XYZ file of N, CA and C in Angstrom:
795
model
N 82.920 164.117 262.830
C 83.109 162.807 262.206
C 83.219 162.929 260.687
N 82.421 163.834 260.117
C 82.475 164.008 258.680
C 83.858 164.485 258.245
N 84.442 165.394 259.036
C 85.773 165.901 258.702
C 86.788 164.764 258.704
N 86.714 163.916 259.735
C 87.650 162.790 259.819
C 87.503 161.894 258.605
N 86.246 161.609 258.224
C 86.029 160.733 257.079
C 86.572 161.356 255.798
N 86.240 162.648 255.552
C 86.688 163.296 254.327
C 88.208 163.367 254.263
N 88.845 163.676 255.397
C 90.299 163.728 255.449
C 90.890 162.358 255.123
N 90.309 161.311 255.680
C 90.828 159.962 255.474
C 90.634 159.509 254.038
N 89.511 159.866 253.432
C 89.265 159.503 252.040
C 90.291 160.153 251.126
N 90.563 161.425 251.349
C 91.548 162.113 250.523
C 92.940 161.522 250.733
N 93.282 161.200 251.982
C 94.579 160.587 252.267
C 94.708 159.240 251.567
N 93.619 158.466 251.543
C 93.655 157.161 250.881
C 93.830 157.320 249.376
N 93.161 158.292 248.793
C 93.310 158.521 247.349
C 94.737 158.947 247.004
N 95.315 159.776 247.844
C 96.706 160.165 247.627
C 97.637 158.970 247.806
N 97.334 158.135 248.792
C 98.150 156.942 249.039
C 98.143 156.021 247.824
N 97.017 155.970 247.112
C 96.904 155.095 245.944
C 97.904 155.461 244.856
N 98.380 156.703 244.858
C 99.315 157.155 243.827
C 100.772 156.874 244.180
N 101.022 156.503 245.421
C 102.402 156.338 245.872
C 103.030 155.068 245.304
N 104.308 155.124 244.948
C 105.000 153.917 244.474
C 104.951 152.773 245.486
N 105.008 153.109 246.775
C 104.984 152.052 247.797
C 103.677 151.272 247.740
N 102.559 151.970 247.543
C 101.275 151.267 247.449
C 101.210 150.451 246.162
N 101.696 151.005 245.081
C 101.673 150.264 243.814
C 102.511 148.991 243.918
N 103.617 149.077 244.638
C 104.427 147.868 244.850
C 103.670 146.860 245.711
N 102.925 147.345 246.721
C 102.130 146.446 247.564
C 101.077 145.726 246.737
N 100.455 146.439 245.804
C 99.455 145.823 244.925
C 100.106 144.751 244.058
N 101.257 145.061 243.496
C 101.919 144.090 242.627
C 102.386 142.865 243.416
N 102.879 143.065 244.633
C 103.264 141.909 245.460
C 102.053 141.022 245.731
N 100.931 141.642 246.061
C 99.720 140.875 246.350
C 99.244 140.126 245.112
N 99.265 140.795 243.963
C 98.865 140.127 242.723
C 99.808 138.967 242.408
N 101.095 139.159 242.688
C 102.052 138.082 242.473
C 101.771 136.878 243.354
N 101.329 137.117 244.576
C 100.973 136.006 245.464
C 99.777 135.233 244.921
N 98.808 135.958 244.387
C 97.653 135.276 243.790
C 98.110 134.394 242.636
N 98.917 134.936 241.753
C 99.400 134.150 240.614
C 100.224 132.954 241.074
N 101.030 133.147 242.104
C 101.841 132.043 242.634
C 100.959 130.939 243.209
N 99.908 131.314 243.921
C 98.993 130.323 244.495
C 98.280 129.541 243.403
N 97.813 130.234 242.366
C 97.109 129.559 241.275
C 98.031 128.591 240.539
N 99.307 128.970 240.409
C 100.261 128.093 239.737
C 100.634 126.897 240.605
N 100.729 127.111 241.918
C 101.132 126.041 242.831
C 100.050 124.985 242.991
N 98.798 125.391 242.905
C 97.680 124.459 243.101
C 96.612 124.740 242.050
N 96.789 124.215 240.843
C 95.824 124.475 239.772
C 94.437 123.927 240.116
N 93.430 124.593 239.620
C 92.052 124.179 239.874
C 91.170 125.396 240.055
N 90.001 125.175 240.613
C 89.055 126.268 240.829
C 89.306 126.924 242.180
N 89.638 128.181 242.133
C 89.817 128.980 243.342
C 88.659 129.958 243.470
N 88.154 130.114 244.677
C 87.133 131.118 244.960
C 87.772 132.272 245.725
N 87.163 133.437 245.638
C 87.535 134.552 246.508
C 86.433 134.717 247.539
N 86.807 134.636 248.809
C 85.835 134.855 249.869
C 85.566 136.345 250.010
N 84.326 136.758 249.795
C 83.986 138.180 249.827
C 82.821 138.414 250.769
N 83.104 139.004 251.919
C 82.057 139.310 252.893
C 81.291 140.569 252.523
N 81.852 141.359 251.610
C 81.311 142.673 251.319
C 82.017 143.756 252.105
N 82.887 143.359 253.046
C 83.662 144.306 253.829
C 84.876 144.806 253.067
N 85.632 145.689 253.704
C 86.701 146.391 253.004
C 87.846 145.478 252.571
N 88.307 144.585 253.448
C 89.468 143.759 253.130
C 89.168 142.771 252.008
N 88.013 142.124 252.075
C 87.680 141.150 251.038
C 87.389 141.839 249.708
N 86.865 143.064 249.756
C 86.650 143.822 248.520
C 87.983 144.118 247.843
N 88.962 144.552 248.625
C 90.288 144.828 248.071
C 90.940 143.553 247.546
N 90.796 142.448 248.275
C 91.381 141.181 247.834
C 90.766 140.724 246.519
N 89.465 140.895 246.376
C 88.793 140.510 245.135
C 89.318 141.332 243.961
N 89.481 142.639 244.160
C 89.997 143.494 243.090
C 91.406 143.075 242.676
N 92.248 142.795 243.647
C 93.623 142.381 243.353
C 93.638 141.049 242.612
N 92.789 140.114 243.045
C 92.741 138.805 242.389
C 92.329 138.936 240.926
N 91.322 139.752 240.668
C 90.872 139.963 239.287
C 91.994 140.561 238.449
N 92.679 141.553 238.995
C 93.770 142.194 238.256
C 94.950 141.252 238.049
N 95.068 140.239 238.907
C 96.141 139.249 238.757
C 95.809 138.191 237.708
N 94.596 138.233 237.174
C 94.202 137.275 236.150
C 93.313 136.155 236.635
N 92.983 136.149 237.927
C 92.101 135.107 238.463
C 90.688 135.284 237.936
N 90.025 134.165 237.673
C 88.605 134.148 237.375
C 88.005 132.930 238.072
N 86.927 133.135 238.785
C 86.302 132.046 239.526
C 85.110 132.562 240.290
N 84.564 131.756 241.191
C 83.387 132.175 241.945
C 83.713 133.174 243.055
N 82.808 134.122 243.246
C 82.841 135.018 244.398
C 82.011 134.350 245.487
N 82.673 133.971 246.562
C 82.037 133.196 247.633
C 81.666 134.126 248.777
N 80.371 134.212 249.048
C 79.875 135.105 250.095
C 79.100 134.298 251.117
N 79.392 134.523 252.401
C 78.542 133.913 253.422
C 77.875 135.002 254.237
N 76.600 134.773 254.523
C 75.804 135.737 255.284
C 75.295 135.057 256.538
N 75.082 135.855 257.564
C 74.542 135.317 258.809
C 73.019 135.278 258.720
N 72.452 134.165 259.106
C 71.005 134.001 259.019
C 70.284 135.116 259.779
N 69.326 135.733 259.114
C 68.567 136.794 259.752
C 69.341 138.081 259.935
N 70.411 138.280 259.172
C 71.229 139.485 259.335
C 70.379 140.731 259.113
N 70.566 141.717 259.964
C 69.779 142.950 259.891
C 70.209 143.850 258.738
N 71.412 143.666 258.236
C 71.974 144.584 257.245
C 72.145 143.871 255.902
N 71.359 144.232 254.885
C 71.475 143.564 253.582
C 72.639 144.071 252.739
N 73.302 145.151 253.166
C 74.309 145.764 252.308
C 75.526 144.879 252.030
N 76.056 144.113 253.004
C 77.199 143.263 252.669
C 76.913 142.299 251.519
N 75.750 141.654 251.542
C 75.395 140.737 250.459
C 75.223 141.491 249.147
N 74.558 142.644 249.204
C 74.349 143.435 247.991
C 75.678 143.878 247.385
N 76.613 144.302 248.224
C 77.913 144.742 247.720
C 78.698 143.596 247.104
N 78.714 142.447 247.784
C 79.442 141.290 247.258
C 78.867 140.859 245.914
N 77.541 140.853 245.816
C 76.889 140.483 244.558
C 77.213 141.498 243.463
N 77.197 142.784 243.812
C 77.503 143.832 242.830
C 78.929 143.701 242.303
N 79.856 143.319 243.166
C 81.236 143.129 242.727
C 81.348 141.958 241.757
N 80.619 140.880 242.037
C 80.620 139.742 241.118
C 80.070 140.152 239.756
N 78.982 140.903 239.760
C 78.382 141.374 238.505
C 79.349 142.293 237.766
N 80.019 143.144 238.497
C 80.961 144.108 237.897
C 81.987 143.404 237.019
N 82.497 142.260 237.505
C 83.539 141.549 236.766
C 83.025 140.301 236.039
N 81.717 140.114 236.005
C 81.148 138.982 235.282
C 81.507 137.637 235.887
N 81.512 137.559 237.212
C 81.915 136.343 237.917
C 80.711 135.665 238.554
N 80.737 134.341 238.694
C 79.638 133.656 239.391
C 79.607 134.031 240.868
N 78.409 134.156 241.395
C 78.210 134.539 242.793
C 77.635 133.348 243.537
N 78.334 132.912 244.589
C 77.921 131.744 245.367
C 77.738 132.182 246.813
N 76.601 131.836 247.391
C 76.297 132.320 248.742
C 75.788 131.192 249.623
N 76.142 131.259 250.899
C 75.617 130.327 251.890
C 75.296 131.114 253.158
N 74.240 130.722 253.846
C 73.891 131.347 255.119
C 74.374 130.462 256.260
N 74.938 131.102 257.287
C 75.480 130.369 258.434
C 74.937 130.972 259.724
N 75.238 130.311 260.826
C 74.738 130.732 262.138
C 75.149 132.166 262.458
N 74.248 132.893 263.091
C 74.493 134.289 263.441
C 74.773 134.436 264.933
N 75.286 135.613 265.303
C 75.503 135.910 266.718
C 74.191 135.833 267.498
N 73.104 136.278 266.863
C 71.826 136.290 267.572
C 71.330 134.871 267.861
N 71.627 133.939 266.985
C 71.296 132.544 267.277
C 72.059 132.072 268.506
N 73.307 132.513 268.623
C 74.111 132.135 269.789
C 73.551 132.752 271.067
N 73.094 134.008 270.977
C 72.485 134.656 272.146
C 71.227 133.913 272.559
N 70.402 133.552 271.584
C 69.176 132.807 271.886
C 69.502 131.499 272.596
N 70.599 130.891 272.196
C 70.961 129.586 272.755
C 71.306 129.685 274.243
N 72.030 130.732 274.626
C 72.427 130.861 276.036
C 71.402 131.636 276.858
N 70.520 132.358 276.169
C 69.508 133.146 276.865
C 69.901 134.608 276.967
N 69.022 135.485 276.479
C 69.333 136.913 276.471
C 69.545 137.467 277.874
N 68.779 136.971 278.848
C 68.922 137.480 280.216
C 70.331 137.247 280.749
N 70.905 136.091 280.410
C 72.275 135.808 280.844
C 73.286 136.598 280.025
N 73.083 136.643 278.709
C 74.070 137.258 277.821
C 74.266 138.735 278.129
N 73.174 139.453 278.348
C 73.259 140.896 278.556
C 73.434 141.292 280.022
N 73.580 140.308 280.887
C 73.779 140.600 282.310
C 75.199 141.107 282.553
N 75.382 142.026 283.490
C 76.733 142.506 283.802
C 77.496 141.500 284.656
N 78.789 141.704 284.758
C 79.601 140.907 285.670
C 79.862 139.493 285.189
N 80.093 138.612 286.140
C 80.506 137.242 285.844
C 79.452 136.472 285.064
N 78.178 136.711 285.377
C 77.107 135.991 284.675
C 77.147 136.306 283.188
N 77.223 137.595 282.864
C 77.269 137.996 281.467
C 78.515 137.496 280.760
N 79.647 137.570 281.431
C 80.892 137.130 280.804
C 80.860 135.634 280.513
N 80.346 134.860 281.441
C 80.241 133.416 281.234
C 79.331 133.106 280.052
N 78.202 133.814 279.966
C 77.257 133.566 278.880
C 77.828 133.977 277.532
N 78.519 135.115 277.499
C 79.124 135.568 276.249
C 80.175 134.572 275.772
N 80.997 134.092 276.681
C 82.014 133.105 276.318
C 81.371 131.841 275.767
N 80.332 131.380 276.429
C 79.617 130.185 275.980
C 79.000 130.407 274.603
N 78.363 131.563 274.420
C 77.724 131.868 273.142
C 78.755 131.994 272.028
N 79.867 132.664 272.312
C 80.889 132.878 271.295
C 81.505 131.561 270.839
N 81.746 130.668 271.782
C 82.333 129.376 271.414
C 81.364 128.571 270.563
N 80.079 128.568 270.937
C 79.085 127.838 270.141
C 78.981 128.433 268.747
N 78.936 129.763 268.676
C 78.780 130.437 267.390
C 79.962 130.152 266.470
N 81.184 130.310 266.977
C 82.361 130.078 266.149
C 82.423 128.631 265.670
N 82.152 127.705 266.571
C 82.175 126.293 266.206
C 81.114 125.971 265.149
N 79.922 126.536 265.315
C 78.804 126.210 264.437
C 78.957 126.817 263.055
N 79.248 128.111 262.995
C 79.311 128.724 261.664
C 80.517 128.213 260.870
N 81.617 127.907 261.555
C 82.773 127.358 260.848
C 82.477 125.963 260.312
N 81.740 125.165 261.075
C 81.363 123.830 260.607
C 80.453 123.926 259.387
N 79.537 124.880 259.410
C 78.638 125.065 258.267
C 79.405 125.533 257.033
N 80.354 126.427 257.227
C 81.182 126.881 256.116
C 82.016 125.744 255.534
N 82.621 124.958 256.413
C 83.460 123.850 255.966
C 82.662 122.846 255.159
N 81.473 122.505 255.637
C 80.625 121.554 254.919
C 80.267 122.085 253.535
N 79.969 123.364 253.455
C 79.625 123.964 252.163
C 80.821 123.924 251.216
N 81.993 124.291 251.711
C 83.187 124.295 250.870
C 83.528 122.891 250.384
N 83.336 121.905 251.231
C 83.598 120.525 250.822
C 82.696 120.120 249.667
N 81.448 120.562 249.714
C 80.514 120.237 248.626
C 80.913 120.932 247.321
N 81.503 122.115 247.426
C 81.907 122.837 246.217
C 83.136 122.215 245.562
N 84.020 121.638 246.355
C 85.213 121.004 245.814
C 86.255 121.976 245.276
N 86.294 123.183 245.812
C 87.266 124.166 245.342
C 88.688 123.786 245.746
N 89.646 124.194 244.933
C 91.051 123.973 245.259
C 91.488 124.840 246.434
N 90.987 126.055 246.467
C 91.366 126.962 247.545
C 90.510 128.205 247.565
N 90.752 129.034 248.570
C 90.020 130.288 248.734
C 91.018 131.420 248.961
N 90.826 132.502 248.242
C 91.617 133.715 248.414
C 90.873 134.613 249.392
N 91.559 135.050 250.437
C 90.921 135.831 251.495
C 91.634 137.164 251.702
N 90.927 138.104 252.301
C 91.502 139.419 252.578
C 92.119 139.536 253.957
N 92.489 138.431 254.562
C 93.009 138.451 255.929
C 94.332 139.218 255.999
N 94.450 140.097 257.022
C 95.647 140.925 257.215
C 96.165 140.795 258.641
N 97.472 140.847 258.775
C 98.101 140.776 260.099
C 97.609 141.895 261.017
N 97.435 143.069 260.466
C 97.137 144.261 261.249
C 95.759 144.211 261.909
N 94.879 143.354 261.418
C 93.501 143.363 261.888
C 93.334 142.822 263.303
N 94.132 141.835 263.678
C 94.000 141.283 265.029
C 95.233 140.464 265.371
N 95.433 140.243 266.662
C 96.549 139.423 267.108
C 96.395 137.991 266.618
N 95.155 137.479 266.633
C 94.923 136.102 266.191
C 95.326 135.923 264.731
N 94.981 136.898 263.891
C 95.336 136.796 262.478
C 96.839 136.934 262.278
N 97.453 137.809 263.043
C 98.903 137.965 262.941
C 99.618 136.670 263.314
N 99.134 136.005 264.351
C 99.743 134.744 264.781
C 99.557 133.670 263.717
N 98.340 133.578 263.169
C 98.066 132.575 262.136
C 98.995 132.744 260.947
N 99.123 133.968 260.457
C 99.950 134.211 259.281
C 101.427 134.014 259.601
N 101.852 134.402 260.800
C 103.253 134.204 261.190
C 103.611 132.725 261.242
N 102.670 131.916 261.688
C 102.929 130.480 261.820
C 102.807 129.737 260.491
N 101.846 130.132 259.678
C 101.518 129.340 258.495
C 101.952 129.974 257.179
N 102.234 131.278 257.203
C 102.553 131.961 255.962
C 101.293 132.441 255.260
N 101.473 133.040 254.086
C 100.320 133.607 253.373
C 99.600 132.576 252.503
N 100.202 131.401 252.303
C 99.573 130.317 251.539
C 99.698 129.046 252.367
N 98.563 128.482 252.785
C 98.638 127.360 253.715
C 97.396 126.480 253.628
N 97.510 125.329 254.270
C 96.379 124.414 254.431
C 96.237 124.094 255.909
N 95.004 123.836 256.317
C 94.737 123.405 257.689
C 93.832 122.184 257.642
N 93.946 121.354 258.672
C 93.170 120.116 258.693
C 91.675 120.367 258.830
N 91.303 121.493 259.437
C 89.889 121.755 259.723
C 89.117 122.328 258.544
N 89.804 122.655 257.446
C 89.125 123.281 256.314
C 89.667 122.711 255.012
N 88.801 122.401 254.055
C 89.273 121.811 252.806
C 90.014 122.826 251.939
N 90.995 122.349 251.196
C 91.673 123.195 250.229
C 92.686 124.148 250.836
N 93.203 124.994 249.953
C 94.226 125.963 250.321
C 93.602 127.286 250.743
N 94.370 128.053 251.509
C 93.991 129.421 251.855
C 95.115 130.348 251.415
N 94.762 131.371 250.661
C 95.732 132.355 250.183
C 95.366 133.719 250.753
N 96.340 134.382 251.373
C 96.117 135.699 251.992
C 97.049 136.721 251.337
N 96.726 137.190 250.147
C 97.656 138.064 249.420
C 97.853 139.437 250.045
N 96.917 139.881 250.880
C 97.019 141.212 251.496
C 97.571 141.154 252.914
N 98.216 140.081 253.285
C 98.565 139.866 254.695
C 99.417 140.986 255.284
N 100.224 141.653 254.459
C 101.111 142.703 254.969
C 100.617 144.111 254.633
N 99.374 144.235 254.217
C 98.829 145.548 253.870
C 98.412 146.320 255.115
N 98.484 147.638 255.006
C 97.931 148.513 256.034
C 96.472 148.813 255.702
N 95.757 149.370 256.674
C 94.391 149.789 256.398
C 94.340 150.841 255.305
N 95.332 151.696 255.267
C 95.355 152.725 254.220
C 95.567 152.106 252.845
N 96.344 151.024 252.754
C 96.474 150.313 251.480
C 95.115 149.796 251.017
N 94.353 149.260 251.960
C 93.033 148.718 251.625
C 92.131 149.818 251.075
N 92.080 150.949 251.783
C 91.213 152.036 251.326
C 91.714 152.650 250.034
N 93.017 152.680 249.830
C 93.554 153.171 248.561
C 93.090 152.287 247.410
N 93.098 150.978 247.625
C 92.649 150.054 246.586
C 91.167 150.229 246.283
N 90.363 150.453 247.315
C 88.914 150.586 247.125
C 88.563 151.923 246.477
N 89.034 153.019 247.060
C 88.671 154.339 246.556
C 89.339 154.639 245.221
N 90.547 154.127 245.042
C 91.238 154.350 243.777
C 90.577 153.664 242.603
N 89.763 152.658 242.872
C 89.062 151.925 241.818
C 87.566 152.213 241.793
N 87.110 153.054 242.692
C 85.691 153.383 242.730
C 84.806 152.218 243.129
N 85.288 151.373 244.044
C 84.535 150.192 244.459
C 83.571 150.540 245.589
N 82.473 149.804 245.706
C 81.513 150.079 246.782
C 82.064 149.656 248.139
N 81.613 150.340 249.186
C 81.986 149.950 250.545
C 80.785 150.140 251.450
N 80.827 149.513 252.613
C 79.691 149.521 253.527
C 79.507 150.896 254.163
N 78.258 151.318 254.284
C 77.952 152.626 254.864
C 78.448 152.740 256.295
N 78.522 151.615 257.002
C 78.937 151.671 258.413
C 80.369 152.180 258.572
N 81.189 152.051 257.521
C 82.559 152.548 257.626
C 82.612 154.069 257.726
N 81.565 154.743 257.303
C 81.545 156.197 257.410
C 81.464 156.668 258.855
N 81.135 155.745 259.772
C 81.031 156.103 261.183
C 82.234 155.633 261.991
N 83.299 155.260 261.306
C 84.466 154.723 262.015
C 85.094 155.772 262.924
N 85.619 155.303 264.050
C 86.343 156.169 264.974
C 87.764 155.653 265.181
N 87.881 154.374 265.509
C 89.183 153.800 265.818
C 90.041 153.706 264.559
N 91.308 154.042 264.693
C 92.289 153.924 263.620
C 91.877 154.690 262.363
N 91.203 155.804 262.544
C 90.862 156.740 261.476
C 90.283 156.049 260.251
N 89.062 155.632 260.388
C 88.287 155.125 259.250
C 88.810 153.802 258.705
N 89.598 153.106 259.491
C 90.150 151.859 258.994
C 89.472 150.641 259.592
N 88.778 150.823 260.693
C 88.023 149.711 261.263
C 86.846 150.292 262.033
N 85.649 149.750 261.820
C 84.481 150.413 262.395
C 83.612 149.530 263.266
N 83.845 148.249 263.287
C 82.929 147.364 263.994
C 82.993 147.572 265.501
N 81.841 147.755 266.119
C 81.771 147.773 267.575
C 81.797 146.341 268.087
N 82.599 146.084 269.105
C 82.689 144.729 269.655
C 81.552 144.505 270.638
N 80.329 144.466 270.102
C 79.174 144.311 270.987
C 79.027 142.873 271.460
N 79.602 141.926 270.726
C 79.497 140.512 271.070
C 80.710 140.149 271.920
N 80.801 140.769 273.099
C 81.978 140.608 273.945
C 81.586 140.760 275.410
N 82.396 140.225 276.335
C 82.047 140.250 277.763
C 81.940 141.658 278.338
N 80.891 141.880 279.107
C 80.755 143.056 279.979
C 80.600 144.404 279.277
N 80.577 144.442 277.957
C 80.488 145.749 277.300
C 79.134 146.409 277.535
N 78.117 145.612 277.822
C 76.788 146.188 278.018
C 76.699 146.953 279.328
N 77.570 146.644 280.258
C 77.597 147.393 281.514
C 78.405 148.684 281.387
N 79.018 148.909 280.219
C 79.852 150.095 280.022
C 79.306 150.994 278.909
N 77.992 150.997 278.747
C 77.381 151.938 277.815
C 77.303 151.483 276.379
N 77.434 150.175 276.114
C 77.397 149.710 274.737
C 76.054 149.993 274.069
N 74.966 149.931 274.841
C 73.647 150.165 274.248
C 73.578 151.551 273.607
N 74.024 152.548 274.351
C 73.992 153.909 273.819
C 74.915 154.058 272.617
N 76.057 153.441 272.682
C 77.031 153.530 271.590
C 76.463 152.937 270.309
N 75.837 151.771 270.412
C 75.268 151.147 269.226
C 74.123 151.980 268.671
N 73.292 152.537 269.564
C 72.169 153.347 269.081
C 72.662 154.523 268.238
N 73.761 155.128 268.645
C 74.302 156.267 267.919
C 75.080 155.852 266.677
N 75.849 154.772 266.788
C 76.753 154.385 265.710
C 76.102 153.501 264.662
N 75.202 152.638 265.070
C 74.608 151.672 264.143
C 73.143 151.479 264.497
N 72.285 152.456 264.165
C 70.877 152.376 264.566
C 70.151 151.163 264.007
N 70.592 150.668 262.836
C 69.946 149.476 262.280
C 70.197 148.259 263.168
N 71.431 148.123 263.649
C 71.735 147.027 264.562
C 70.949 147.186 265.859
N 70.885 148.409 266.384
C 70.142 148.633 267.619
C 68.676 148.244 267.454
N 68.078 148.636 266.338
C 66.673 148.303 266.085
C 66.490 146.789 266.031
N 67.410 146.096 265.350
C 67.301 144.641 265.241
C 67.435 143.972 266.603
N 68.350 144.463 267.433
C 68.546 143.876 268.758
C 67.339 144.115 269.661
N 66.810 145.352 269.656
C 65.663 145.663 270.516
C 64.423 144.907 270.065
N 64.279 144.757 268.751
C 63.134 144.010 268.233
C 63.182 142.556 268.703
N 64.381 142.015 268.756
C 64.540 140.618 269.157
C 64.599 140.473 270.673
N 65.185 141.468 271.351
C 65.348 141.424 272.807
C 64.795 142.724 273.399
N 63.480 142.834 273.575
C 62.844 144.092 273.998
C 63.410 144.674 275.288
N 63.920 143.842 276.172
C 64.448 144.339 277.435
C 65.624 145.277 277.272
N 66.292 145.244 276.120
C 67.445 146.115 275.901
C 67.061 147.587 275.891
N 65.823 147.897 275.530
C 65.411 149.299 275.463
C 65.528 149.978 276.819
N 65.553 149.196 277.892
C 65.671 149.749 279.236
C 67.107 150.176 279.560
N 68.048 149.830 278.657
C 69.449 150.201 278.888
C 69.653 151.710 278.809
N 68.763 152.412 278.093
C 68.951 153.856 277.884
C 68.219 154.659 278.937
């Protein structure tokens, strides 16, 4: 794993020197400037502390944007590093740091019941679906209410087509600058056409902090590392062991909250 990580880091640093990447950075910066000109006012950059939002924040700053760094954390999150990184980035550029806590996956599990959620087969799948719908509905409502109170003109996000089919569909339908009825203000996605290597080139080329969990990435060579533990039936396919090896902090938090999980091993 170390070899894969070191190889990928060097490849990303080399990618940062390529004219194609430099053009991608300039296109993204141009989108930020275009959004600010199209809708004057206070724009925030949404920064989770993850790789895409870190790159988006750097591009926005280089494009001349100045405004609040908006970070949302999940209540009771086991990992303090995303918040610490987002705050450090705000300090780095002398920007205001604004944070709100929203519903977590574990709150959703508690709501449907751990016995149902971690059960294999149809019972587990039904519970996961129920929990996921409640969680998405709840945390988005909390985010929307917070944004409405702030009165921002828009939010710059690190959303990319490559990350998921849902994001690709959203950007294909709405473009990189859009409004939706369910959320106040504009949304700008300047990195929508970036590759994962573009993201890492932007981060490593600027010496920006990144989450330690990315060092354990397997899929797509260090470009995405999250285990889809909050999904149907994965617990019947060895997810417990995978999390223990890949993210021991998450495993500890889950077992502490749901002691029965320790029997999975």
